[in-house]
Amino acid sequence: MKKILFLISLISIQINAQDKAAPTNFQGNVLPIKGFCIAAPRSAGVTDFVNFIEDGLAPRSVNTLILRVDWNYRYKSHPELRDSGALSKGEVKKIVAACKKNNIRIIPQVNLLGHQSWAGRIGNLLKAYPQFDETPAVMMPEKYVWPNPDGLYCKSYCPLHPEVHNVVFEVIDEICDVFEADAFHAGMDEVFYIGEKQCPRCSGKDKAELFAGEVRTIRDHLAASGCELWIWGDRLIDGKTTGMGEWEASFNNTYRAIDMIPKDVVICDWHYELPHKTPVYFAMKGFKVLTCPYRNPASAVLQAQDMVRFRTSSSREMRERFQGMIQTVWSGAEQFMDSYYGRRIEKETNNPVECFKALYGEIKRLEDAITE
Ligand SMILES: [Zn+2]
C-alpha cells in the first residue's frame, strides 16, 4: 500500500511538474525577442540599411534592433561629442520609420562607463571632458598593442565624478527621444579600469559596488521616464571560477554586482565561441536575459536550441526571463551589409553573416516544430 501511495504521489508530482513546465500556447511566441545588434550606419549607408531592415530583418521576424550609436548622431545637447559626418535627425527618422513599419523595437546604445577609447584613439566623451577620465595618467599609445604595461584595453570614465552624469543623462535623453525608444542599451562591457588606485574618488572602493552603483544610477534615470536599461552581462560573471576569462567574464571582482543591481535591468549575455549555459544563472538571479552570438554559426544554433529548451523546461517564473536571442555584429553596418549582399567575400566561414543566417534558420525551425 505504501508503495502504491508512493507511486500515485510520484505520478501526481509528475503531472503537476509537466503542467507547470508545459509550453502552453506559445502562439508563435516561442522566443519573445528576436534581435539584431549592429553599429548604426554612417550617413551614406542609411538607404542601404533601411533596405536591409526591409529585406534582411523583417522577413526573419526580427523584432528588436540594438543600434550602437555612440557619437554617430548630431547631438543638439552636446555638439562637442558628435563624430564628424554623424547621422542627422532626418536620417535617424528614416531608420525609425522602417522599424515602425515592420514592428521592430529600436534600442539605441551609447557605451557608458567603459569603452571610452578604442586601440590608440580616445573616445569623444573623454576628448571633450578629460576630467572624467578614470586613469588620466595612462597616456594613449601611438601604436596600440595588447597586452601592454598599463593594462590599457579601453579607457573608462570615473563613475564618481560629480559632473559626469550631467552630460551622460542629456545624451541618453536625447538619443532615446530621437529614436522614440522605450529601452536604452548602456553597453558597460569589458570594463577593465574601475576603482583605480590613482583615482581620488574611487581608490580603495569595492569594484562590484562601483559597477553596481553606476548601473543603478543609469537605471534610475531611465526608469523615471519609463525606459528600460539593457547592458552586456560579462561584468556580472566570475571569470576565474567559470573559466570564461577576463573578456566574456570578470577578473576584477565586479561579478558580485549581480546581487546589487535592480532586477529589471535586461542582460545581454554574449558568448561567441561556446554555448555557455549562463542564461540560467541570470534567470535564477531574477533577470530577463538574451543570448548573443556573433560569428560562430554552430554555436549560435546550439544557443538557440538551449534558449528554447530553457523556456520549455522551466517554471512559469523562469520561462518569462528567457527572452530570446540577439545576433550581434561588431563590424560597421556597411561592412556587414557588403557581406550580406555579396559585395564583399568573407575569408572565414565563421562570420557574422553566416551566423545570422544560421541562427535565424534555426529559430524558424524551432518555432515551426513547437507550434505545429
Ligand atoms: Zn573614479
mmCIF file of C-alpha atoms and ligand atoms in Angstrom:
data_model
loop_
_atom_site.group_PDB
_atom_site.id
_atom_site.type_symbol
_atom_site.label_atom_id
_atom_site.label_comp_id
_atom_site.label_asym_id
_atom_site.label_seq_id
_atom_site.Cartn_x
_atom_site.Cartn_y
_atom_site.Cartn_z
ATOM 1 C CA MET A 1 0.000 0.000 0.000
ATOM 2 C CA LYS A 2 2.781 2.314 0.923
ATOM 3 C CA LYS A 3 4.354 1.520 -2.398
ATOM 4 C CA ILE A 4 1.109 2.278 -4.290
ATOM 5 C CA LEU A 5 0.628 5.530 -2.435
ATOM 6 C CA PHE A 6 4.196 6.433 -3.206
ATOM 7 C CA LEU A 7 3.617 5.636 -6.896
ATOM 8 C CA ILE A 8 0.392 7.671 -7.006
ATOM 9 C CA SER A 9 2.120 10.625 -5.387
ATOM 10 C CA LEU A 10 5.001 10.295 -7.832
ATOM 11 C CA ILE A 11 2.584 10.311 -10.788
ATOM 12 C CA SER A 12 0.769 13.339 -9.435
ATOM 13 C CA ILE A 13 4.043 15.167 -8.872
ATOM 14 C CA GLN A 14 4.985 14.345 -12.449
ATOM 15 C CA ILE A 15 1.671 15.572 -13.862
ATOM 16 C CA ASN A 16 1.964 18.697 -11.789
ATOM 17 C CA ALA A 17 5.527 19.311 -12.947
ATOM 18 C CA GLN A 18 4.553 18.693 -16.566
ATOM 19 C CA ASP A 19 1.636 21.055 -16.270
ATOM 20 C CA LYS A 20 3.811 23.779 -14.856
ATOM 21 C CA ALA A 21 6.605 23.328 -17.371
ATOM 22 C CA ALA A 22 4.458 22.646 -20.431
ATOM 23 C CA PRO A 23 4.956 25.008 -23.349
ATOM 24 C CA THR A 24 1.370 26.203 -23.210
ATOM 25 C CA ASN A 25 0.107 28.103 -26.206
ATOM 26 C CA PHE A 26 3.167 29.989 -27.396
ATOM 27 C CA GLN A 27 1.195 31.381 -30.374
ATOM 28 C CA GLY A 28 4.332 31.889 -32.436
ATOM 29 C CA ASN A 29 5.908 33.494 -29.421
ATOM 30 C CA VAL A 30 8.481 30.769 -28.869
ATOM 31 C CA LEU A 31 11.097 33.451 -28.369
ATOM 32 C CA PRO A 32 9.619 36.810 -27.338
ATOM 33 C CA ILE A 33 12.704 38.685 -28.511
ATOM 34 C CA LYS A 34 14.361 38.004 -31.844
ATOM 35 C CA GLY A 35 17.082 40.581 -32.037
ATOM 36 C CA PHE A 36 19.879 42.034 -34.093
ATOM 37 C CA CYS A 37 22.645 44.339 -32.828
ATOM 38 C CA ILE A 38 24.901 46.406 -35.080
ATOM 39 C CA ALA A 39 26.615 49.788 -35.289
ATOM 40 C CA ALA A 40 24.346 52.475 -36.688
ATOM 41 C CA PRO A 41 25.252 53.172 -40.325
ATOM 42 C CA ARG A 42 27.038 56.353 -41.319
ATOM 43 C CA SER A 43 25.002 58.899 -43.311
ATOM 44 C CA ALA A 44 25.961 57.370 -46.660
ATOM 45 C CA GLY A 45 24.784 53.927 -45.558
ATOM 46 C CA VAL A 46 21.299 54.843 -44.331
ATOM 47 C CA THR A 47 19.423 53.950 -47.538
ATOM 48 C CA ASP A 48 21.171 50.584 -47.763
ATOM 49 C CA PHE A 49 20.453 49.952 -44.099
ATOM 50 C CA VAL A 50 16.756 50.767 -44.496
ATOM 51 C CA ASN A 51 16.659 48.234 -47.348
ATOM 52 C CA PHE A 52 18.336 45.686 -45.075
ATOM 53 C CA ILE A 53 15.651 46.266 -42.439
ATOM 54 C CA GLU A 54 13.037 45.527 -45.115
ATOM 55 C CA ASP A 55 14.608 42.512 -46.776
ATOM 56 C CA GLY A 56 17.036 41.163 -44.152
ATOM 57 C CA LEU A 57 15.400 41.718 -40.766
ATOM 58 C CA ALA A 58 11.641 41.863 -41.405
ATOM 59 C CA PRO A 59 11.367 38.554 -43.344
ATOM 60 C CA ARG A 60 13.121 36.794 -40.450
ATOM 61 C CA SER A 61 10.641 38.284 -37.956
ATOM 62 C CA VAL A 62 13.389 40.188 -36.158
ATOM 63 C CA ASN A 63 11.516 42.365 -33.674
ATOM 64 C CA THR A 64 14.330 44.122 -31.786
ATOM 65 C CA LEU A 65 17.198 46.179 -33.181
ATOM 66 C CA ILE A 66 20.007 47.346 -30.906
ATOM 67 C CA LEU A 67 21.754 50.161 -32.735
ATOM 68 C CA ARG A 68 25.191 51.096 -31.467
ATOM 69 C CA VAL A 69 25.050 54.835 -31.997
ATOM 70 C CA ASP A 70 27.634 56.219 -29.560
ATOM 71 C CA TRP A 71 28.675 59.591 -31.003
ATOM 72 C CA ASN A 72 27.335 58.928 -34.502
ATOM 73 C CA TYR A 73 24.463 61.378 -34.039
ATOM 74 C CA ARG A 74 24.344 65.140 -34.306
ATOM 75 C CA TYR A 75 23.525 65.716 -30.635
ATOM 76 C CA LYS A 76 21.960 69.109 -30.062
ATOM 77 C CA SER A 77 22.516 68.952 -26.308
ATOM 78 C CA HIS A 78 26.225 68.191 -26.782
ATOM 79 C CA PRO A 79 27.529 69.145 -30.245
ATOM 80 C CA GLU A 80 31.065 68.735 -28.893
ATOM 81 C CA LEU A 81 30.510 64.971 -28.701
ATOM 82 C CA ARG A 82 29.434 64.440 -32.319
ATOM 83 C CA ASP A 83 31.531 62.333 -34.706
ATOM 84 C CA SER A 84 32.276 64.100 -37.935
ATOM 85 C CA GLY A 85 29.651 63.120 -40.513
ATOM 86 C CA ALA A 86 27.305 61.882 -37.807
ATOM 87 C CA LEU A 87 23.669 60.966 -38.520
ATOM 88 C CA SER A 88 21.162 63.786 -38.796
ATOM 89 C CA LYS A 89 17.770 63.704 -37.138
ATOM 90 C CA GLY A 90 16.152 63.157 -40.551
ATOM 91 C CA GLU A 91 18.352 60.134 -41.228
ATOM 92 C CA VAL A 92 17.540 58.636 -37.836
ATOM 93 C CA LYS A 93 13.846 59.124 -38.547
ATOM 94 C CA LYS A 94 14.163 57.115 -41.785
ATOM 95 C CA ILE A 95 15.505 54.187 -39.739
ATOM 96 C CA VAL A 96 12.819 54.699 -37.095
ATOM 97 C CA ALA A 97 10.064 54.708 -39.749
ATOM 98 C CA ALA A 98 11.345 51.488 -41.372
ATOM 99 C CA CYS A 99 11.442 49.777 -37.985
ATOM 100 C CA LYS A 100 7.996 51.020 -37.016
ATOM 101 C CA LYS A 101 6.526 49.738 -40.263
ATOM 102 C CA ASN A 102 7.991 46.291 -39.562
ATOM 103 C CA ASN A 103 7.161 46.187 -35.834
ATOM 104 C CA ILE A 104 10.812 46.338 -34.823
ATOM 105 C CA ARG A 105 11.639 47.901 -31.474
ATOM 106 C CA ILE A 106 14.787 50.050 -31.647
ATOM 107 C CA ILE A 107 17.110 50.178 -28.657
ATOM 108 C CA PRO A 108 19.872 52.753 -29.114
ATOM 109 C CA GLN A 109 23.218 52.128 -27.466
ATOM 110 C CA VAL A 110 25.830 54.536 -26.188
ATOM 111 C CA ASN A 111 28.748 52.868 -24.421
ATOM 112 C CA LEU A 112 28.843 54.086 -20.850
ATOM 113 C CA LEU A 113 31.454 53.590 -18.123
ATOM 114 C CA GLY A 114 33.933 51.506 -20.173
ATOM 115 C CA HIS A 115 34.896 51.597 -23.857
ATOM 116 C CA GLN A 116 35.772 55.301 -23.719
ATOM 117 C CA SER A 117 38.722 54.679 -26.052
ATOM 118 C CA TRP A 118 39.495 52.181 -28.767
ATOM 119 C CA ALA A 119 43.022 51.000 -29.592
ATOM 120 C CA GLY A 120 45.113 54.191 -29.693
ATOM 121 C CA ARG A 121 42.160 56.556 -30.049
ATOM 122 C CA ILE A 122 40.418 58.332 -27.206
ATOM 123 C CA GLY A 123 36.609 58.486 -27.391
ATOM 124 C CA ASN A 124 34.678 61.723 -27.833
ATOM 125 C CA LEU A 125 33.489 61.916 -24.211
ATOM 126 C CA LEU A 126 36.974 61.894 -22.688
ATOM 127 C CA LYS A 127 38.330 64.034 -25.511
ATOM 128 C CA ALA A 128 35.828 66.752 -24.633
ATOM 129 C CA TYR A 129 35.890 66.109 -20.882
ATOM 130 C CA PRO A 130 39.345 64.785 -19.918
ATOM 131 C CA GLN A 131 38.480 65.414 -16.280
ATOM 132 C CA PHE A 132 36.105 62.393 -16.403
ATOM 133 C CA ASP A 133 38.994 60.001 -17.175
ATOM 134 C CA GLU A 134 39.368 57.278 -14.522
ATOM 135 C CA THR A 135 43.070 56.926 -15.434
ATOM 136 C CA PRO A 136 44.322 60.338 -16.622
ATOM 137 C CA ALA A 137 47.936 59.245 -16.063
ATOM 138 C CA VAL A 138 47.594 56.486 -18.669
ATOM 139 C CA MET A 139 48.592 58.049 -21.987
ATOM 140 C CA MET A 140 47.164 56.825 -25.266
ATOM 141 C CA PRO A 141 49.944 54.975 -27.095
ATOM 142 C CA GLU A 142 50.966 55.866 -30.642
ATOM 143 C CA LYS A 143 50.881 52.249 -31.602
ATOM 144 C CA TYR A 144 48.442 50.238 -29.520
ATOM 145 C CA VAL A 145 49.331 46.664 -28.612
ATOM 146 C CA TRP A 146 47.726 44.180 -26.248
ATOM 147 C CA PRO A 147 48.940 43.247 -23.712
ATOM 148 C CA ASN A 148 50.652 46.452 -22.582
ATOM 149 C CA PRO A 149 52.240 47.567 -19.276
ATOM 150 C CA ASP A 150 49.309 49.870 -18.432
ATOM 151 C CA GLY A 151 46.730 47.099 -18.851
ATOM 152 C CA LEU A 152 45.025 49.547 -21.227
ATOM 153 C CA TYR A 153 42.219 47.863 -23.090
ATOM 154 C CA CYS A 154 39.773 50.766 -23.145
ATOM 155 C CA LYS A 155 39.549 53.881 -21.004
ATOM 156 C CA SER A 156 36.680 54.264 -18.530
ATOM 157 C CA TYR A 157 35.025 57.340 -17.154
ATOM 158 C CA CYS A 158 35.022 57.821 -13.413
ATOM 159 C CA PRO A 159 31.516 56.916 -12.187
ATOM 160 C CA LEU A 160 32.008 59.099 -9.111
ATOM 161 C CA HIS A 161 32.983 62.274 -10.947
ATOM 162 C CA PRO A 162 30.389 64.805 -9.764
ATOM 163 C CA GLU A 163 29.663 66.149 -13.261
ATOM 164 C CA VAL A 164 29.799 63.083 -15.498
ATOM 165 C CA HIS A 165 26.101 62.245 -15.205
ATOM 166 C CA ASN A 166 25.009 65.753 -16.169
ATOM 167 C CA VAL A 167 26.495 65.081 -19.595
ATOM 168 C CA VAL A 168 25.626 61.377 -19.840
ATOM 169 C CA PHE A 169 21.976 61.842 -18.906
ATOM 170 C CA GLU A 170 21.453 64.570 -21.506
ATOM 171 C CA VAL A 171 22.939 62.270 -24.135
ATOM 172 C CA ILE A 172 20.701 59.374 -23.037
ATOM 173 C CA ASP A 173 17.591 61.564 -23.059
ATOM 174 C CA GLU A 174 18.292 62.964 -26.499
ATOM 175 C CA ILE A 175 19.103 59.609 -28.104
ATOM 176 C CA CYS A 176 16.038 57.902 -26.585
ATOM 177 C CA ASP A 177 13.900 60.798 -27.725
ATOM 178 C CA VAL A 178 15.056 60.833 -31.362
ATOM 179 C CA PHE A 179 14.821 57.018 -31.649
ATOM 180 C CA GLU A 180 11.419 57.066 -29.862
ATOM 181 C CA ALA A 181 12.845 54.339 -27.644
ATOM 182 C CA ASP A 182 11.435 52.742 -24.503
ATOM 183 C CA ALA A 183 14.729 50.990 -23.736
ATOM 184 C CA PHE A 184 18.350 52.104 -23.809
ATOM 185 C CA HIS A 185 21.487 49.923 -24.024
ATOM 186 C CA ALA A 186 24.361 51.304 -21.959
ATOM 187 C CA GLY A 187 26.994 48.769 -23.061
ATOM 188 C CA MET A 188 29.051 48.530 -19.833
ATOM 189 C CA ASP A 189 31.006 45.516 -21.085
ATOM 190 C CA GLU A 190 34.688 44.762 -20.646
ATOM 191 C CA VAL A 191 35.215 47.459 -18.013
ATOM 192 C CA PHE A 192 38.843 46.858 -17.035
ATOM 193 C CA TYR A 193 39.561 50.233 -15.451
ATOM 194 C CA ILE A 194 37.317 50.683 -12.429
ATOM 195 C CA GLY A 195 38.068 51.719 -8.848
ATOM 196 C CA GLU A 196 41.657 52.547 -9.809
ATOM 197 C CA LYS A 197 44.214 53.410 -7.125
ATOM 198 C CA GLN A 198 45.104 56.691 -8.792
ATOM 199 C CA CYS A 199 41.502 57.951 -8.819
ATOM 200 C CA PRO A 200 40.973 60.238 -5.818
ATOM 201 C CA ARG A 201 37.258 59.336 -5.722
ATOM 202 C CA CYS A 202 37.267 55.587 -6.439
ATOM 203 C CA SER A 203 40.524 54.466 -4.863
ATOM 204 C CA GLY A 204 40.002 51.710 -2.291
ATOM 205 C CA LYS A 205 36.320 51.283 -3.068
ATOM 206 C CA ASP A 206 34.728 47.898 -3.783
ATOM 207 C CA LYS A 207 34.708 47.444 -7.576
ATOM 208 C CA ALA A 208 31.465 45.468 -7.517
ATOM 209 C CA GLU A 209 29.792 48.302 -5.587
ATOM 210 C CA LEU A 210 31.173 50.889 -8.004
ATOM 211 C CA PHE A 211 29.914 48.922 -11.010
ATOM 212 C CA ALA A 212 26.520 48.269 -9.416
ATOM 213 C CA GLY A 213 26.267 51.913 -8.363
ATOM 214 C CA GLU A 214 26.727 53.066 -11.953
ATOM 215 C CA VAL A 215 24.181 50.546 -13.262
ATOM 216 C CA ARG A 216 21.687 51.730 -10.657
ATOM 217 C CA THR A 217 22.320 55.424 -11.362
ATOM 218 C CA ILE A 218 21.668 54.967 -15.096
ATOM 219 C CA ARG A 219 18.723 52.634 -14.464
ATOM 220 C CA ASP A 220 17.084 55.083 -12.060
ATOM 221 C CA HIS A 221 17.438 57.928 -14.528
ATOM 222 C CA LEU A 222 15.824 55.851 -17.298
ATOM 223 C CA ALA A 223 13.102 54.455 -15.039
ATOM 224 C CA ALA A 224 11.908 57.986 -14.249
ATOM 225 C CA SER A 225 10.746 58.249 -17.879
ATOM 226 C CA GLY A 226 9.532 54.653 -18.131
ATOM 227 C CA CYS A 227 12.597 53.471 -20.060
ATOM 228 C CA GLU A 228 14.313 50.094 -19.549
ATOM 229 C CA LEU A 229 18.062 49.661 -19.124
ATOM 230 C CA TRP A 230 19.857 46.932 -21.090
ATOM 231 C CA ILE A 231 23.515 46.041 -20.530
ATOM 232 C CA TRP A 232 26.016 43.363 -21.597
ATOM 233 C CA GLY A 233 26.348 40.629 -18.986
ATOM 234 C CA ASP A 234 30.088 39.925 -18.884
ATOM 235 C CA ARG A 235 30.948 42.022 -15.798
ATOM 236 C CA LEU A 236 28.420 40.009 -13.766
ATOM 237 C CA ILE A 237 30.065 36.602 -14.370
ATOM 238 C CA ASP A 238 33.012 35.298 -12.337
ATOM 239 C CA GLY A 239 35.686 34.757 -14.996
ATOM 240 C CA LYS A 240 38.014 32.651 -12.856
ATOM 241 C CA THR A 241 35.625 30.133 -11.352
ATOM 242 C CA THR A 242 33.789 29.639 -14.654
ATOM 243 C CA GLY A 243 36.961 29.553 -16.754
ATOM 244 C CA MET A 244 35.406 32.103 -19.086
ATOM 245 C CA GLY A 245 38.319 34.505 -18.715
ATOM 246 C CA GLU A 246 38.638 38.256 -18.398
ATOM 247 C CA TRP A 247 36.772 39.266 -21.590
ATOM 248 C CA GLU A 248 33.443 37.488 -21.548
ATOM 249 C CA ALA A 249 33.512 37.442 -17.760
ATOM 250 C CA SER A 250 35.111 39.448 -14.956
ATOM 251 C CA PHE A 251 38.579 39.065 -13.455
ATOM 252 C CA ASN A 252 38.356 42.252 -11.408
ATOM 253 C CA ASN A 253 35.713 41.284 -8.884
ATOM 254 C CA THR A 254 32.814 43.165 -10.420
ATOM 255 C CA TYR A 255 30.802 39.929 -10.678
ATOM 256 C CA ARG A 256 29.324 40.284 -7.191
ATOM 257 C CA ALA A 257 27.407 43.259 -8.585
ATOM 258 C CA ILE A 258 24.873 40.724 -9.880
ATOM 259 C CA ASP A 259 23.348 40.734 -6.385
ATOM 260 C CA MET A 260 23.394 44.526 -6.105
ATOM 261 C CA ILE A 261 21.655 45.762 -9.248
ATOM 262 C CA PRO A 262 17.906 46.171 -9.857
ATOM 263 C CA LYS A 263 16.234 43.082 -11.311
ATOM 264 C CA ASP A 264 14.577 44.997 -14.140
ATOM 265 C CA VAL A 265 17.903 45.534 -15.906
ATOM 266 C CA VAL A 266 17.882 43.355 -19.043
ATOM 267 C CA ILE A 267 21.013 41.255 -19.558
ATOM 268 C CA CYS A 268 22.552 40.667 -22.985
ATOM 269 C CA ASP A 269 24.657 37.559 -22.366
ATOM 270 C CA TRP A 270 27.292 37.343 -25.112
ATOM 271 C CA HIS A 271 29.289 34.202 -25.783
ATOM 272 C CA TYR A 272 30.938 33.814 -29.143
ATOM 273 C CA GLU A 273 32.787 30.512 -29.052
ATOM 274 C CA LEU A 274 30.910 28.142 -26.735
ATOM 275 C CA PRO A 275 27.211 27.939 -25.862
ATOM 276 C CA HIS A 276 27.733 28.579 -22.144
ATOM 277 C CA LYS A 277 24.631 27.981 -20.012
ATOM 278 C CA THR A 278 24.870 31.360 -18.287
ATOM 279 C CA PRO A 279 21.294 32.397 -19.202
ATOM 280 C CA VAL A 280 20.178 30.023 -16.449
ATOM 281 C CA TYR A 281 22.398 31.858 -13.970
ATOM 282 C CA PHE A 282 20.954 35.251 -14.880
ATOM 283 C CA ALA A 283 17.378 33.949 -14.902
ATOM 284 C CA MET A 284 17.815 32.331 -11.485
ATOM 285 C CA LYS A 285 19.011 35.689 -10.176
ATOM 286 C CA GLY A 286 15.738 37.209 -11.407
ATOM 287 C CA PHE A 287 16.880 38.901 -14.629
ATOM 288 C CA LYS A 288 15.472 38.835 -18.124
ATOM 289 C CA VAL A 289 18.235 37.509 -20.328
ATOM 290 C CA LEU A 290 19.089 37.287 -24.026
ATOM 291 C CA THR A 291 21.762 35.095 -25.568
ATOM 292 C CA CYS A 292 24.016 36.921 -28.010
ATOM 293 C CA PRO A 293 26.105 35.019 -30.574
ATOM 294 C CA TYR A 294 28.432 36.727 -33.072
ATOM 295 C CA ARG A 295 30.234 34.726 -35.774
ATOM 296 C CA ASN A 296 30.147 31.035 -34.901
ATOM 297 C CA PRO A 297 27.111 29.509 -36.674
ATOM 298 C CA ALA A 298 27.399 26.102 -34.966
ATOM 299 C CA SER A 299 27.480 27.673 -31.511
ATOM 300 C CA ALA A 300 24.618 30.044 -32.360
ATOM 301 C CA VAL A 301 22.423 27.109 -33.390
ATOM 302 C CA LEU A 302 23.121 25.364 -30.073
ATOM 303 C CA GLN A 303 22.454 28.608 -28.189
ATOM 304 C CA ALA A 304 19.071 28.989 -29.908
ATOM 305 C CA GLN A 305 18.197 25.377 -29.069
ATOM 306 C CA ASP A 306 19.250 25.980 -25.458
ATOM 307 C CA MET A 307 17.148 29.127 -25.217
ATOM 308 C CA VAL A 308 14.036 27.304 -26.444
ATOM 309 C CA ARG A 309 14.797 24.352 -24.153
ATOM 310 C CA PHE A 310 15.223 26.692 -21.171
ATOM 311 C CA ARG A 311 11.823 28.207 -21.920
ATOM 312 C CA THR A 312 10.011 24.937 -22.462
ATOM 313 C CA SER A 313 11.504 23.122 -19.477
ATOM 314 C CA SER A 314 11.295 25.780 -16.781
ATOM 315 C CA SER A 315 8.796 27.004 -14.254
ATOM 316 C CA ARG A 316 6.489 29.803 -15.395
ATOM 317 C CA GLU A 317 8.529 32.246 -13.335
ATOM 318 C CA MET A 318 11.786 31.296 -15.011
ATOM 319 C CA ARG A 319 10.333 30.889 -18.504
ATOM 320 C CA GLU A 320 9.479 34.546 -18.872
ATOM 321 C CA ARG A 321 13.057 35.529 -18.099
ATOM 322 C CA PHE A 322 14.469 33.577 -21.055
ATOM 323 C CA GLN A 323 13.625 36.288 -23.554
ATOM 324 C CA GLY A 324 15.362 35.201 -26.734
ATOM 325 C CA MET A 325 18.340 35.705 -28.982
ATOM 326 C CA ILE A 326 20.268 38.641 -30.419
ATOM 327 C CA GLN A 327 22.630 38.314 -33.370
ATOM 328 C CA THR A 328 25.499 40.652 -32.538
ATOM 329 C CA VAL A 329 27.694 42.268 -35.199
ATOM 330 C CA TRP A 330 30.926 44.050 -34.287
ATOM 331 C CA SER A 331 31.937 45.371 -37.668
ATOM 332 C CA GLY A 332 30.396 48.545 -39.052
ATOM 333 C CA ALA A 333 26.937 48.300 -40.604
ATOM 334 C CA GLU A 334 28.423 48.982 -44.055
ATOM 335 C CA GLN A 335 30.855 46.074 -43.868
ATOM 336 C CA PHE A 336 28.117 43.705 -42.717
ATOM 337 C CA MET A 337 25.777 44.801 -45.484
ATOM 338 C CA ASP A 338 28.548 44.425 -48.086
ATOM 339 C CA SER A 339 28.973 40.813 -46.956
ATOM 340 C CA TYR A 340 25.244 40.200 -46.695
ATOM 341 C CA TYR A 341 24.588 41.449 -50.222
ATOM 342 C CA GLY A 342 27.618 39.617 -51.652
ATOM 343 C CA ARG A 343 29.645 42.732 -52.428
ATOM 344 C CA ARG A 344 32.393 41.506 -50.156
ATOM 345 C CA ILE A 345 33.732 37.974 -49.874
ATOM 346 C CA GLU A 346 34.474 36.782 -46.328
ATOM 347 C CA LYS A 347 37.589 34.625 -45.962
ATOM 348 C CA GLU A 348 36.364 32.844 -42.849
ATOM 349 C CA THR A 349 33.331 30.580 -42.877
ATOM 350 C CA ASN A 350 32.719 31.639 -39.281
ATOM 351 C CA ASN A 351 31.496 35.180 -39.862
ATOM 352 C CA PRO A 352 28.553 37.325 -38.709
ATOM 353 C CA VAL A 353 26.545 36.949 -41.924
ATOM 354 C CA GLU A 354 26.695 33.151 -41.847
ATOM 355 C CA CYS A 355 25.970 33.212 -38.115
ATOM 356 C CA PHE A 356 22.946 35.484 -38.645
ATOM 357 C CA LYS A 357 21.547 33.204 -41.365
ATOM 358 C CA ALA A 358 22.186 30.032 -39.360
ATOM 359 C CA LEU A 359 20.702 31.495 -36.178
ATOM 360 C CA TYR A 360 17.512 32.681 -37.838
ATOM 361 C CA GLY A 361 17.207 29.470 -39.843
ATOM 362 C CA GLU A 362 17.347 27.527 -36.594
ATOM 363 C CA ILE A 363 14.912 29.843 -34.802
ATOM 364 C CA LYS A 364 12.407 29.316 -37.624
ATOM 365 C CA ARG A 365 12.881 25.547 -37.483
ATOM 366 C CA LEU A 366 12.397 25.521 -33.705
ATOM 367 C CA GLU A 367 9.311 27.719 -33.915
ATOM 368 C CA ASP A 368 7.754 25.603 -36.656
ATOM 369 C CA ALA A 369 8.440 22.432 -34.663
ATOM 370 C CA ILE A 370 6.897 23.765 -31.471
ATOM 371 C CA THR A 371 3.823 25.436 -32.964
ATOM 372 C CA GLU A 372 2.894 22.505 -35.225
HETATM 373 ZN ZN ZN B 1 36.999 57.258 -10.139
#
